PDB file of C-alpha atoms in Angstrom:
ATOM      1  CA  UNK A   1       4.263 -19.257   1.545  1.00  0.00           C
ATOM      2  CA  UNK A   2       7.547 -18.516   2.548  1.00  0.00           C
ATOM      3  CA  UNK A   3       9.415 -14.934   1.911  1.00  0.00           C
ATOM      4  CA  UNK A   4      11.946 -13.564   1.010  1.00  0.00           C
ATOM      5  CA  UNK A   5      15.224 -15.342   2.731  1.00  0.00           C
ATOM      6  CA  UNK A   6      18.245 -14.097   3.067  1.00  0.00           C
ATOM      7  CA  UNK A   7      21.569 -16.187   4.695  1.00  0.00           C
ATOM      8  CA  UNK A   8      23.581 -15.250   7.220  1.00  0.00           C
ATOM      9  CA  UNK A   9      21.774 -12.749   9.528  1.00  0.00           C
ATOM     10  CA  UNK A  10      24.706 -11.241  10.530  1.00  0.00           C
ATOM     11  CA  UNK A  11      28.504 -11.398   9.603  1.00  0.00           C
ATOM     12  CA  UNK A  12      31.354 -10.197  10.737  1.00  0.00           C
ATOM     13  CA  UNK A  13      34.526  -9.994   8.632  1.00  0.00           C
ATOM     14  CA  UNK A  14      38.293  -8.854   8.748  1.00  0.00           C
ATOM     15  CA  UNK A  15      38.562  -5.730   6.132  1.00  0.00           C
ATOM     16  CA  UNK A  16      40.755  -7.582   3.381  1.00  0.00           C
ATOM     17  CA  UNK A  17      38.471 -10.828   3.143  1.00  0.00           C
ATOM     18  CA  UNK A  18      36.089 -12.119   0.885  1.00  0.00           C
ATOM     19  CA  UNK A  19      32.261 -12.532   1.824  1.00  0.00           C
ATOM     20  CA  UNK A  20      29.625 -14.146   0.181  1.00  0.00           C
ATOM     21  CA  UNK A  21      25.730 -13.111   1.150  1.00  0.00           C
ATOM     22  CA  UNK A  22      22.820 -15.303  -0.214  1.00  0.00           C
ATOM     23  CA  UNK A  23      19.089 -15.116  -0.950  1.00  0.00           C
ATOM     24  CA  UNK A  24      15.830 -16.910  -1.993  1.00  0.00           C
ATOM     25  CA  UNK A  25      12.981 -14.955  -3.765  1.00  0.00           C
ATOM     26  CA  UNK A  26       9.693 -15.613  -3.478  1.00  0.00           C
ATOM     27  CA  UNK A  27       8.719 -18.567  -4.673  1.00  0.00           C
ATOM     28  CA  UNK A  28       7.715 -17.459  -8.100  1.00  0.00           C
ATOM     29  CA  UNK A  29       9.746 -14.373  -8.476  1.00  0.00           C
ATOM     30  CA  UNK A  30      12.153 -14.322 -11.223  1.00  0.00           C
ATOM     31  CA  UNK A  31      13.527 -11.262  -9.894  1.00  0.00           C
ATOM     32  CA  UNK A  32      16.149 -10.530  -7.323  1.00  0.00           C
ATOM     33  CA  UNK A  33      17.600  -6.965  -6.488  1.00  0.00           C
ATOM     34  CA  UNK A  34      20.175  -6.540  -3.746  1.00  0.00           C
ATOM     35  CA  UNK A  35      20.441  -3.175  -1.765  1.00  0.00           C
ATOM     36  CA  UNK A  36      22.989  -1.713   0.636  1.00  0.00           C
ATOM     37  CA  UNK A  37      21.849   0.207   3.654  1.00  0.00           C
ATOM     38  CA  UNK A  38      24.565   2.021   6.050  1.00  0.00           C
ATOM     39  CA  UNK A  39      23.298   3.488   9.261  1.00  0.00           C
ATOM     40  CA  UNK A  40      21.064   6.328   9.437  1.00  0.00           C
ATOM     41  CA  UNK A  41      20.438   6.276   5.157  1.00  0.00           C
ATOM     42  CA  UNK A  42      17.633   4.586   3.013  1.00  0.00           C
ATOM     43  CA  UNK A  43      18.849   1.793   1.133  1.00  0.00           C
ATOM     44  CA  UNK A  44      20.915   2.352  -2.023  1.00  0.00           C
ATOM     45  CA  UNK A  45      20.749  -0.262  -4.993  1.00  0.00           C
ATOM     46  CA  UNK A  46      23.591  -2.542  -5.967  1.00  0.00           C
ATOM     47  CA  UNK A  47      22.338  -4.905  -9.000  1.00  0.00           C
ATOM     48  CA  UNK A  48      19.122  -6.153 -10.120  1.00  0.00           C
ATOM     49  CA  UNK A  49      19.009  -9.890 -12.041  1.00  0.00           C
ATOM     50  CA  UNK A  50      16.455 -10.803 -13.917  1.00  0.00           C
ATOM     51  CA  UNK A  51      16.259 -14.668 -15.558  1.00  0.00           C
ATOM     52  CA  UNK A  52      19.971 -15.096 -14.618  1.00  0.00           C
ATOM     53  CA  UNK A  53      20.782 -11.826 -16.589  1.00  0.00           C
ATOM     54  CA  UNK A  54      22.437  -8.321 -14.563  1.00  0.00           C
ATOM     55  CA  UNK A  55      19.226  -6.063 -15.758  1.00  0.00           C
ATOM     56  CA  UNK A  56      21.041  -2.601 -13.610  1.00  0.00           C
ATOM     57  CA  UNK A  57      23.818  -2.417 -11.874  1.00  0.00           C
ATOM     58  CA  UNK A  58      24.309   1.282  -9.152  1.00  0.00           C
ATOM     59  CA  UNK A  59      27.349   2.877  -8.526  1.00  0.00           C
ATOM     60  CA  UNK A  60      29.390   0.461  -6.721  1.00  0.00           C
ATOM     61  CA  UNK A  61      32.853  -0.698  -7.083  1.00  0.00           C
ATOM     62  CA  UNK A  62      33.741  -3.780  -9.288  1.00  0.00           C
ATOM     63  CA  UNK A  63      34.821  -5.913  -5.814  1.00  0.00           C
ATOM     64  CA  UNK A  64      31.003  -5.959  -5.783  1.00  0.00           C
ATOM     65  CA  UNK A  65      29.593  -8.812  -7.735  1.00  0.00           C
ATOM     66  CA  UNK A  66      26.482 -10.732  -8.046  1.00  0.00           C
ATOM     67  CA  UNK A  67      24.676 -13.759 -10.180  1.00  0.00           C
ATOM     68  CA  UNK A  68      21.866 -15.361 -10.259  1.00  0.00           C
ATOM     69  CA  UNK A  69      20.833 -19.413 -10.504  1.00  0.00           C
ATOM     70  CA  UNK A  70      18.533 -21.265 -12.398  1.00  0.00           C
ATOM     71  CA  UNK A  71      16.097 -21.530  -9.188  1.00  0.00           C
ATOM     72  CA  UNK A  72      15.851 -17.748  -9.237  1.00  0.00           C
ATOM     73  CA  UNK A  73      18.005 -17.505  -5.759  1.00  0.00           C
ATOM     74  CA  UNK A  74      20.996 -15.049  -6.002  1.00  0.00           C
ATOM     75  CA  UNK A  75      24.808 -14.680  -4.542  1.00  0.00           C
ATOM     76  CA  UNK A  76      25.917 -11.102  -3.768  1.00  0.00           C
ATOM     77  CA  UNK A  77      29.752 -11.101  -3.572  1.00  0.00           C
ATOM     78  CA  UNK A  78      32.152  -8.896  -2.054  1.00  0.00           C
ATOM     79  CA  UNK A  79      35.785  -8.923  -2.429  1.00  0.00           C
ATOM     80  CA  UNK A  80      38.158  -7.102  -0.357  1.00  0.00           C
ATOM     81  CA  UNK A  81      36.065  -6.311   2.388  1.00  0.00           C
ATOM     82  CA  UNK A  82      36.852  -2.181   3.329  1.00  0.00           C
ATOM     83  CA  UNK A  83      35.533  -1.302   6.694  1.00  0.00           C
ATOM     84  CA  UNK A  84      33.194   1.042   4.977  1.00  0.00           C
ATOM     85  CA  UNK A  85      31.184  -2.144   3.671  1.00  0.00           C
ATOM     86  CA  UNK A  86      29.711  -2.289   7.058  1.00  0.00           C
ATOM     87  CA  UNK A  87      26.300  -2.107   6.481  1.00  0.00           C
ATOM     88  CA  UNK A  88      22.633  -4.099   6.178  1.00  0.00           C
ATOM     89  CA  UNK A  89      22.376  -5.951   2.798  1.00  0.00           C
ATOM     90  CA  UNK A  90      18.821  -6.200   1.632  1.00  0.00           C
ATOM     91  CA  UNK A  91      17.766  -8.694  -1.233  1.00  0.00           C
ATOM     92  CA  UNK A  92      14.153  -8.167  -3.201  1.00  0.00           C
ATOM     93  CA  UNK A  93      12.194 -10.348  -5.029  1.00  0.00           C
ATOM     94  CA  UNK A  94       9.553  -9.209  -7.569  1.00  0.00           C
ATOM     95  CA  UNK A  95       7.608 -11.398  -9.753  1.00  0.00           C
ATOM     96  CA  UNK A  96       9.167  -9.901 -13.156  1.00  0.00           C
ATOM     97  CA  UNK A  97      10.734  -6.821 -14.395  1.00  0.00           C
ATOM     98  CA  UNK A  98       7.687  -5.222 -15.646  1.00  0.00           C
ATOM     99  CA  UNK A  99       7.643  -1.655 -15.080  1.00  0.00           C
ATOM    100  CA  UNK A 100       5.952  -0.513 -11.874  1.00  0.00           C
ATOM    101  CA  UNK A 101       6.530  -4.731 -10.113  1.00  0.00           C
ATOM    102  CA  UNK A 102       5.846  -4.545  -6.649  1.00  0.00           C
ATOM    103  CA  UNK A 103       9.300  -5.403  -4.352  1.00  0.00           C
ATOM    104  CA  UNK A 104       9.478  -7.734  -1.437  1.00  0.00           C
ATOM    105  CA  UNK A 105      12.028  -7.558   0.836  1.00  0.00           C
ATOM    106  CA  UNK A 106      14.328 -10.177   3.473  1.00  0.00           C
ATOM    107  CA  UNK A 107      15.302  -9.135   6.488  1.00  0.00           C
ATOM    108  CA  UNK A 108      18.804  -8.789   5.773  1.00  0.00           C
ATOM    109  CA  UNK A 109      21.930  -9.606   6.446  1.00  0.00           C
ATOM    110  CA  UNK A 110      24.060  -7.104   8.925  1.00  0.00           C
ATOM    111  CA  UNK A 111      27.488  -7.127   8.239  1.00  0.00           C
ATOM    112  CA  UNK A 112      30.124  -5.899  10.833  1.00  0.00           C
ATOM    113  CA  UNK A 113      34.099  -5.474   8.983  1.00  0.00           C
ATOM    114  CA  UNK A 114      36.475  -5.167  11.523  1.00  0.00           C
TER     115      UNK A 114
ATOM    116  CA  UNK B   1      18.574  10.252 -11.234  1.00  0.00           C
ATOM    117  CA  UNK B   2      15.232  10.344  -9.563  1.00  0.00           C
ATOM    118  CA  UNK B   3      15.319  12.566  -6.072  1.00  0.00           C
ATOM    119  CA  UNK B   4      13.253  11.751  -3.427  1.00  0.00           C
ATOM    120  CA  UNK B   5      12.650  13.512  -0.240  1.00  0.00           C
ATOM    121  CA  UNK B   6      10.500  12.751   2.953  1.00  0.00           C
ATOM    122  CA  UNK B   7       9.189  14.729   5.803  1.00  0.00           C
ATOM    123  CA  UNK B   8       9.704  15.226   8.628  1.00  0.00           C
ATOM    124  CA  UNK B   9      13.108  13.498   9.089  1.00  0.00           C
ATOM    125  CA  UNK B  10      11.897  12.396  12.809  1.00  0.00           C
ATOM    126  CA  UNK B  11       8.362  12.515  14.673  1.00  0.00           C
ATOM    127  CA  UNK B  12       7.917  12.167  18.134  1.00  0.00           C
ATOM    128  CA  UNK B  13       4.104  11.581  19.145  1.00  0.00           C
ATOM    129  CA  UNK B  14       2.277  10.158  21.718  1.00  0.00           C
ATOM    130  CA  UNK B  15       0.070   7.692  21.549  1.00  0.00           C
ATOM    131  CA  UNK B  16      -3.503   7.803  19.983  1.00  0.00           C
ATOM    132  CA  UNK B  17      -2.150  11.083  17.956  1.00  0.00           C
ATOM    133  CA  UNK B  18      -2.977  11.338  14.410  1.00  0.00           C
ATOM    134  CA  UNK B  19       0.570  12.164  11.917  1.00  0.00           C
ATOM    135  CA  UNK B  20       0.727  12.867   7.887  1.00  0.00           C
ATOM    136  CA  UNK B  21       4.260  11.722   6.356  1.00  0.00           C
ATOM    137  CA  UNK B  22       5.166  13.120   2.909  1.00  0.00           C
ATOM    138  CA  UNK B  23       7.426  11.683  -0.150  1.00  0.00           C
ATOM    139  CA  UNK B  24       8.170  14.426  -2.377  1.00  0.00           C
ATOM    140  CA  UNK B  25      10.262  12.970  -6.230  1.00  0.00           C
ATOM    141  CA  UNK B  26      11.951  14.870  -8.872  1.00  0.00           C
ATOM    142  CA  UNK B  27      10.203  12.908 -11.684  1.00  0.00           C
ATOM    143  CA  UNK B  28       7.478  11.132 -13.816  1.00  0.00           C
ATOM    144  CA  UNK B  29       6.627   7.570 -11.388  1.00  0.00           C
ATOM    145  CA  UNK B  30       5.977   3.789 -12.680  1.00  0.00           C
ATOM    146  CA  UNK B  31       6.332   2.549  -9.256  1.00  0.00           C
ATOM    147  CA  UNK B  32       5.941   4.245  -5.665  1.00  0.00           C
ATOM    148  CA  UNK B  33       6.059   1.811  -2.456  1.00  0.00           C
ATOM    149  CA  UNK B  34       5.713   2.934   1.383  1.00  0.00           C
ATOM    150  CA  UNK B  35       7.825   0.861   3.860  1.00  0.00           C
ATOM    151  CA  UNK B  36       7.686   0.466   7.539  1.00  0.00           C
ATOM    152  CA  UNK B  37      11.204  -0.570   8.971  1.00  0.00           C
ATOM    153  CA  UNK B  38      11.498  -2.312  11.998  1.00  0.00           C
ATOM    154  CA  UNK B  39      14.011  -2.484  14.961  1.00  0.00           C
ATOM    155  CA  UNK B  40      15.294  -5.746  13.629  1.00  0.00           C
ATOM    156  CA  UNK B  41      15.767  -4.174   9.596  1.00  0.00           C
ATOM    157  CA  UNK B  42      13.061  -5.644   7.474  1.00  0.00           C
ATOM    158  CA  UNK B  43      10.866  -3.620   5.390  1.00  0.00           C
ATOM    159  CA  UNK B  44       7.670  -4.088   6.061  1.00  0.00           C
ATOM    160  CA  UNK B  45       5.388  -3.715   2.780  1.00  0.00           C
ATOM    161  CA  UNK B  46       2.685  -1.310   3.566  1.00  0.00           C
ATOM    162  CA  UNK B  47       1.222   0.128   0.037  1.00  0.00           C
ATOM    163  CA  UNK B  48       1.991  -0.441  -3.224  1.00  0.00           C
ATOM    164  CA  UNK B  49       0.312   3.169  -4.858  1.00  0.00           C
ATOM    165  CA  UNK B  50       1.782   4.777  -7.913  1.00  0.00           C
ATOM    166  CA  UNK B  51      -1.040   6.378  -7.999  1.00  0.00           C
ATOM    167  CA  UNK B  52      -4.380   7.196  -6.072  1.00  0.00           C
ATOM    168  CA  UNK B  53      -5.527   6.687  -2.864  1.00  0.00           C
ATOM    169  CA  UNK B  54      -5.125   3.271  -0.461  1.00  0.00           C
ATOM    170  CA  UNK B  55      -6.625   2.377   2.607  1.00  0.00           C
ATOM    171  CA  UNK B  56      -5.571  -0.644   5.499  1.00  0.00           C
ATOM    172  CA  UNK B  57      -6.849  -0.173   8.745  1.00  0.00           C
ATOM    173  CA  UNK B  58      -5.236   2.610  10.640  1.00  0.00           C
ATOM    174  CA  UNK B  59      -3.076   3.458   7.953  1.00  0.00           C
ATOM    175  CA  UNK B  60      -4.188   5.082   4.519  1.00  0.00           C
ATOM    176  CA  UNK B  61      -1.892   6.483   1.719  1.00  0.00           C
ATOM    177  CA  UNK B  62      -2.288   8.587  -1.366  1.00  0.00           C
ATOM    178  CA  UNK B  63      -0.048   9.558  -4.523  1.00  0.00           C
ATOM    179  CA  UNK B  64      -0.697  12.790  -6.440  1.00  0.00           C
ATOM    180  CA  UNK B  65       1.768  11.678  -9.825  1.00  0.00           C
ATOM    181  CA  UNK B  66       1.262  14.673 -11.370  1.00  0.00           C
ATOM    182  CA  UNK B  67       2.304  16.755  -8.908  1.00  0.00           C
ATOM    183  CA  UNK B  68       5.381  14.371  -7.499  1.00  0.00           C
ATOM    184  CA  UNK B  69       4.265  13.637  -3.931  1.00  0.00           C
ATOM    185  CA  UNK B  70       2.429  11.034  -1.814  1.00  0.00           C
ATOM    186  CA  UNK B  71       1.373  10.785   1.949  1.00  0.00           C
ATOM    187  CA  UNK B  72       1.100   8.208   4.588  1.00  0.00           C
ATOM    188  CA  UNK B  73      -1.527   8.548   7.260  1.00  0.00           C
ATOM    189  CA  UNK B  74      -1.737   7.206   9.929  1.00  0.00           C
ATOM    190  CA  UNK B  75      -4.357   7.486  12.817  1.00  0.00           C
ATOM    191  CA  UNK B  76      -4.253   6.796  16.368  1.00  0.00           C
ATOM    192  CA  UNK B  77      -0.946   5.681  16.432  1.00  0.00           C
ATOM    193  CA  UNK B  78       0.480   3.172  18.564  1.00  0.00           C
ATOM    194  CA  UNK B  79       3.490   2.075  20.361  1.00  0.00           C
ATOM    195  CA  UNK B  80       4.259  -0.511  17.631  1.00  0.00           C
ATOM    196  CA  UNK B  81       4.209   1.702  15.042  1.00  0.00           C
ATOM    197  CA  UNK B  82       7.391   3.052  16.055  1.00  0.00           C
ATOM    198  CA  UNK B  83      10.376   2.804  13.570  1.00  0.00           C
ATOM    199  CA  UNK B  84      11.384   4.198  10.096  1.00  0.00           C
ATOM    200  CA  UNK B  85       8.918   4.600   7.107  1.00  0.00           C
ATOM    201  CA  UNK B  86      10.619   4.457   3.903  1.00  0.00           C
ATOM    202  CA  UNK B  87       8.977   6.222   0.300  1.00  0.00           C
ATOM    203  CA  UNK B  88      10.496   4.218  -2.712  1.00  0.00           C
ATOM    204  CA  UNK B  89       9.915   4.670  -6.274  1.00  0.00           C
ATOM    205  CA  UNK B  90      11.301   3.891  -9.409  1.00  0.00           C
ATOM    206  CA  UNK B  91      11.234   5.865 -12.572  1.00  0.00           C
ATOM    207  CA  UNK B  92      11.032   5.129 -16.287  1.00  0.00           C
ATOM    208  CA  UNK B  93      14.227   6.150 -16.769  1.00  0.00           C
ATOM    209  CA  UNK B  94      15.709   3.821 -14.020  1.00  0.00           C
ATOM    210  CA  UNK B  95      17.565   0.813 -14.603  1.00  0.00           C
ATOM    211  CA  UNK B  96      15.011  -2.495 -14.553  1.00  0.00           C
ATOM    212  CA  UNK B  97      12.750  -1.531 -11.904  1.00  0.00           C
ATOM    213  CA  UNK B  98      15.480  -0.334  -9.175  1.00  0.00           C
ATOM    214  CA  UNK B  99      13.826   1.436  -6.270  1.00  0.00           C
ATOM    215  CA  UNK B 100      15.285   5.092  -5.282  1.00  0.00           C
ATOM    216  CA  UNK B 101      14.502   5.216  -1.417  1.00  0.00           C
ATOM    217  CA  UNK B 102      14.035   8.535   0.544  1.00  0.00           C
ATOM    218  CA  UNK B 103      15.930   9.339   3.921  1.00  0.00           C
ATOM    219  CA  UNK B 104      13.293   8.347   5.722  1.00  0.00           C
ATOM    220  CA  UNK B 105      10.973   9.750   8.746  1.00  0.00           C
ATOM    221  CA  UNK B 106      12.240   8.332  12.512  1.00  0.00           C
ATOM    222  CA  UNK B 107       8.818   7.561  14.073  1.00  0.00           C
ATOM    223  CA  UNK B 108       8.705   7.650  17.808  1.00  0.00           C
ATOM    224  CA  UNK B 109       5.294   6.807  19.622  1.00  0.00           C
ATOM    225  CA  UNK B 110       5.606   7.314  23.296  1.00  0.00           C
ATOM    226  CA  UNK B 111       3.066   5.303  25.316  1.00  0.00           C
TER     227      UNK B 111
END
């Protein structure tokens, strides 16, 4: 079975732009969580969606946006680009949002703003 | 929000040595995952343990929840094990089931 997948694997943007990062759970999952992890930190959690519905949302700006489809795949959306965006974007896919689900994570997608 | 702490921040060992990593948090647990981070960036599942004690092959972890902390063993290390291990957990009083993620601990293992 395949994993988690996310699309691109790396980016690299002009601060001011628009980007669009995308990702497949598990097939399965209903579950999709998207985290942000600059260099040197552990990742830090930007929304969670849960049967197309934002279930938590951390403390990020409102250029960051997300949704989710009816296939259970997700969008993570990020509007004028800063160069302090420049980080790894992590999606995770967990069956449901019982408390305690186990999370499964892509590989990422590394984006560069210039 | 939850706080979670590891230790060391980096470990340099050679290998075949034995090392003990540690995840301190600030409160009550519903979820507590250990990840292996590669050279490439993807987390690598290695136990899923809110509680209790774990064993896969060279590597073995256990969670004390009443007392806020869990360890990952792991014996006669090799070269590949190199890279950042992650402690995640998330709390009861989290949003959903977001994970809180520690600093992490650099692993080194020189041949």
């Amino acid at each position: 079975d395949a994993g988690v997948t996310q699309s691109p694997t790396h980016l690299i943007k002009t601060r001011g732009q628009h980007v669009t990062l995308r990702c497949s759970p598990i097939s399965g999952h209903k579950s999709v969580s998207w985290y942000q992890q600059v260099l040197g930190q552990g990742p830090q959690f930007i929304f969670q969606y849960y049967e197309k519905e934002e279930r938590g949302r951390g403390n990020f700006p409102d250029r960051f946006s997300a949704r989710q489809f009816p296939n259970y795949s997700s969008e993570l959306n990020v509007n004028a680009l800063l160069l302090g965006d420049s980080a790894l974007y992590l999606c995770a896919s967990s069956l449901h949002m019982v408390i305690g689900t186990e999370a499964f994570f892509g590989q990422g997608t590394r984006l560069t703003v210039v | 929000g939850i706080q979670v702490e590891q230790s060391p921040p980096d470990l340099i060992l050679q290998e075949g040595a034995n090392s003990t990593l540690r995840c301190n948090f600030s409160d009550s647990v519903n979820n507590l995952q250990w990840f292996h981070q590669n050279p490439w960036g993807q987390l690598i599942n290695l136990f899923y343990i809110p509680s209790g004690t774990k064993q896969n092959g060279r590597l073995s972890a256990t969670t004390v929840a009443t007392e806020r902390y869990s360890l990952l063993y792991i014996s006669s290390s090799q070269t590949t094990d190199s890279g950042v291990y992650f402690c995640a957990v998330s709390s009861p009083n989290n949003a959903g089931n977001m994970l809180t993620f520690g600093g992490g601990t650099r692993l080194m293992v020189k041949p």
